[in-house]
Coordinates of C-alpha atoms in Angstrom, one line a residue:
Chain N
G299 CA -23.0 -3.3 12.3
E300 CA -22.4 0.4 11.8
N301 CA -23.7 2.1 8.7
V302 CA -22.8 5.6 7.6
E303 CA -24.8 7.5 5.0
Q304 CA -23.3 10.6 3.4
H305 CA -25.1 13.4 1.5
P306 CA -25.0 14.9 -1.0
S307 CA -22.9 12.8 -3.4
T308 CA -21.9 15.9 -5.4
L309 CA -21.9 19.5 -4.4
S310 CA -21.1 22.5 -6.6
V311 CA -20.6 25.8 -5.0
Q312 CA -19.5 29.3 -6.1
E313 CA -16.2 30.5 -4.7
G314 CA -16.8 32.3 -1.4
D315 CA -20.0 30.5 -0.6
S316 CA -20.4 27.9 2.1
A317 CA -20.5 24.1 1.7
V318 CA -22.2 21.6 4.1
I319 CA -21.9 17.8 4.0
K320 CA -24.0 15.7 6.3
C321 CA -23.5 12.1 7.5
T322 CA -25.8 9.9 9.5
Y323 CA -24.7 6.9 11.5
S324 CA -26.6 4.0 12.9
D325 CA -24.7 2.8 15.9
S326 CA -25.4 4.9 19.0
A327 CA -22.1 3.6 20.5
S328 CA -20.1 5.4 17.8
N329 CA -17.7 7.8 19.6
Y330 CA -15.2 9.2 17.1
F331 CA -15.9 11.0 13.8
P332 CA -13.1 12.0 11.5
W333 CA -13.4 13.8 8.1
Y334 CA -11.0 13.1 5.3
K335 CA -10.2 15.1 2.1
Q336 CA -9.0 13.4 -1.0
E337 CA -7.7 15.5 -3.8
L338 CA -7.5 13.9 -7.3
G339 CA -4.8 11.3 -7.5
K340 CA -3.8 11.7 -3.8
R341 CA -4.3 9.9 -0.6
P342 CA -7.1 10.8 1.8
Q343 CA -5.9 13.1 4.5
L344 CA -7.5 14.0 7.8
I345 CA -8.9 17.5 7.9
I346 CA -10.8 17.6 11.2
D347 CA -12.3 15.2 13.7
I348 CA -14.7 15.2 16.6
R349 CA -15.3 13.0 19.6
S350 CA -18.6 12.1 21.1
N351 CA -18.2 14.3 24.2
V352 CA -18.0 17.5 22.0
G353 CA -20.7 19.2 20.0
E354 CA -18.7 21.3 17.7
K355 CA -15.1 21.9 16.6
K356 CA -13.6 24.5 14.4
D357 CA -10.3 24.9 12.5
Q358 CA -10.1 28.1 10.5
R359 CA -12.6 27.8 7.6
I360 CA -13.8 24.3 8.5
A361 CA -16.0 23.1 11.3
V362 CA -17.7 19.9 12.3
T363 CA -20.9 19.6 14.3
L364 CA -22.2 16.5 16.0
N365 CA -25.8 15.8 17.1
K366 CA -25.7 12.5 19.1
T367 CA -29.5 12.5 19.6
A368 CA -30.2 12.5 15.9
K369 CA -27.0 10.5 15.1
H370 CA -25.7 12.8 12.5
F371 CA -22.6 15.0 12.0
S372 CA -21.8 17.6 9.5
L373 CA -18.8 19.2 7.8
H374 CA -19.0 23.0 7.2
I375 CA -16.6 24.8 4.9
T376 CA -16.9 28.6 4.8
E377 CA -15.5 31.0 2.2
T378 CA -14.8 28.2 -0.2
Q379 CA -11.8 28.4 -2.4
P380 CA -10.9 26.4 -5.6
E381 CA -8.4 24.4 -3.6
D382 CA -11.3 23.0 -1.5
S383 CA -12.3 21.1 -4.6
A384 CA -11.9 17.4 -3.7
V385 CA -13.8 14.3 -2.5
Y386 CA -14.7 14.4 1.2
F387 CA -15.3 11.3 3.3
C388 CA -16.9 11.1 6.7
A389 CA -16.2 8.1 9.0
S390 CA -17.2 6.8 12.4
T391 CA -16.0 4.2 14.8
T392 CA -17.2 2.5 17.9
D393 CA -14.1 0.7 19.0
S394 CA -10.5 1.3 20.1
W395 CA -9.1 -0.7 17.2
G396 CA -9.8 2.2 15.0
K397 CA -12.0 0.1 12.6
F398 CA -13.9 2.8 10.7
Q399 CA -17.0 2.8 8.6
F400 CA -16.8 5.4 5.8
G401 CA -19.5 7.3 4.0
A402 CA -19.6 7.0 0.2
G403 CA -18.0 10.4 -0.3
T404 CA -19.0 13.8 -1.6
Q405 CA -17.4 15.4 -4.7
V406 CA -17.1 19.1 -4.0
V407 CA -16.5 21.4 -6.9
V408 CA -15.7 25.1 -6.2
T409 CA -16.2 27.2 -9.3
P410 CA -14.5 30.7 -9.5
Chain H
D136 CA 5.0 13.2 9.9
V137 CA 3.8 9.6 9.4
K138 CA 4.7 8.0 6.2
V139 CA 2.8 5.1 4.8
T140 CA 4.4 3.7 1.7
Q141 CA 2.8 1.3 -0.8
S142 CA 5.2 -0.5 -3.0
S143 CA 3.4 0.0 -6.3
R144 CA 1.3 2.8 -7.6
Y145 CA -0.1 0.9 -10.6
L146 CA -0.3 -2.9 -11.2
V147 CA -1.7 -4.9 -14.1
K148 CA -2.3 -8.6 -13.5
R149 CA -4.0 -11.4 -15.2
T150 CA -7.0 -13.4 -14.0
G151 CA -5.8 -16.2 -11.7
E152 CA -2.5 -14.7 -10.8
K153 CA -1.4 -14.4 -7.2
V154 CA -0.9 -10.8 -6.3
F155 CA 1.0 -9.2 -3.4
L156 CA 0.4 -5.6 -2.3
E157 CA 3.0 -4.4 0.2
C158 CA 2.6 -1.6 2.7
V159 CA 5.2 -0.1 5.1
Q160 CA 4.7 2.5 7.8
D161 CA 7.5 4.3 9.7
M162 CA 5.9 5.5 12.8
D163 CA 5.7 2.4 15.0
H164 CA 1.9 2.3 14.7
E165 CA 0.1 -0.7 16.2
N166 CA -2.8 -0.8 13.8
M167 CA -2.7 -1.4 10.1
F168 CA -5.5 -1.6 7.6
W169 CA -6.3 -2.5 4.0
Y170 CA -9.2 -0.7 2.3
R171 CA -10.6 -0.9 -1.1
Q172 CA -11.9 2.2 -2.8
D173 CA -14.5 2.1 -5.5
P174 CA -16.6 5.0 -6.9
G175 CA -19.9 5.5 -5.1
L176 CA -19.0 3.0 -2.5
G177 CA -16.5 4.9 -0.4
L178 CA -13.8 3.0 1.4
R179 CA -14.5 -0.6 2.5
L180 CA -12.4 -2.4 5.0
I181 CA -10.8 -5.7 3.8
Y182 CA -8.6 -6.7 6.7
F183 CA -6.9 -5.1 9.6
S184 CA -4.2 -6.0 12.1
Y185 CA -3.7 -4.6 15.6
D186 CA -0.4 -6.4 16.3
V187 CA 2.3 -8.5 14.7
K188 CA 0.9 -11.8 13.4
M189 CA -2.6 -10.7 14.4
K190 CA -5.3 -10.2 11.7
E191 CA -9.0 -9.6 11.7
K192 CA -11.5 -9.7 8.8
G193 CA -13.1 -6.5 7.8
D194 CA -16.3 -6.1 5.8
I195 CA -15.2 -7.6 2.5
P196 CA -12.5 -10.2 3.2
E197 CA -13.5 -12.8 0.5
G198 CA -10.8 -13.5 -2.0
Y199 CA -8.1 -11.8 0.1
S200 CA -5.7 -12.7 2.8
V201 CA -3.1 -10.7 4.7
S202 CA 0.3 -11.1 6.4
R203 CA 1.9 -9.1 9.2
E204 CA 5.3 -10.6 10.1
K205 CA 6.8 -7.3 11.2
K206 CA 5.2 -4.4 12.9
E207 CA 5.9 -2.0 10.2
R208 CA 4.8 -4.1 7.2
F209 CA 1.3 -5.3 6.2
S210 CA 0.8 -7.3 3.0
L211 CA -2.4 -7.9 1.2
I212 CA -2.6 -11.1 -0.9
L213 CA -5.0 -11.9 -3.7
E214 CA -4.7 -15.7 -4.0
S215 CA -6.2 -15.9 -7.4
A216 CA -7.0 -12.5 -8.9
S217 CA -10.3 -11.9 -10.5
T218 CA -11.6 -9.0 -12.7
N219 CA -14.0 -7.9 -9.9
Q220 CA -10.9 -7.2 -7.8
T221 CA -9.9 -4.4 -10.1
S222 CA -9.9 -1.4 -7.8
M223 CA -7.9 1.2 -5.8
Y224 CA -6.3 -0.4 -2.7
L225 CA -5.4 1.9 0.2
C226 CA -3.2 0.9 3.1
A227 CA -3.5 2.8 6.4
S228 CA -2.1 2.8 9.8
S229 CA -3.1 4.3 13.2
L230 CA -1.4 4.6 16.6
G231 CA -3.5 2.1 18.4
G232 CA -2.4 0.7 21.7
E233 CA -3.5 3.0 24.5
S234 CA -4.3 5.8 22.1
Y235 CA -8.1 5.6 21.9
N236 CA -9.5 6.1 18.5
S237 CA -6.6 7.7 16.7
P238 CA -7.0 8.8 13.0
L239 CA -5.9 6.8 10.0
H240 CA -2.8 7.7 8.0
F241 CA -3.1 6.5 4.4
G242 CA -0.7 5.5 1.7
N243 CA -0.9 6.8 -1.8
G244 CA -2.8 3.8 -3.0
T245 CA -2.2 1.0 -5.5
R246 CA -4.5 1.0 -8.6
L247 CA -4.8 -2.7 -9.5
T248 CA -6.2 -3.8 -12.9
V249 CA -7.0 -7.4 -13.4
T250 CA -7.5 -8.4 -17.0

């Protein structure tokens, strides 16, 4: 079955710097890759997603890139702010049921 | 906005008790899921359902069962709670049907402690 590895497990950045989180997946049939942000004590919420027919997608300060050949996708956060501090999860799926495999999560800490 | 509601935020149960975790969504979603969240392990799928009365095992179904009698409600059942089932449980739903690969909408979670 699908396996998703996420790195790094923790990431500390200075406010204003960029943060990059990378995920690799094992199943070449994976075709949809969402990213979720989970603030402390809150539910995971979708922040951006990408489908396999697209290489890059941007939404203001966040972007996701997909390399199907290498089977990895990355989350990029530019001009980080303290409110970006959270745990970020990547996920992938191969089927229309929406059964996702999640990465282990990255704790991002943005220091002023 | 989709609302996924889990009946309890915190639960404390004793070993051997039967435990019910309830989840309700209000957006007519076809798919519903139960995940377990543990530090360093991410979210692991316990069971999911793509239709009323339908259920499929996820990656870690042992010790759990589910029930979906109505479209909007998906229940997770721990037949005999054990201490290794102490965890955060997240319910989620997604559009499903003809919507290919729609994102998950999560509830706030139930933190279950089994003593």
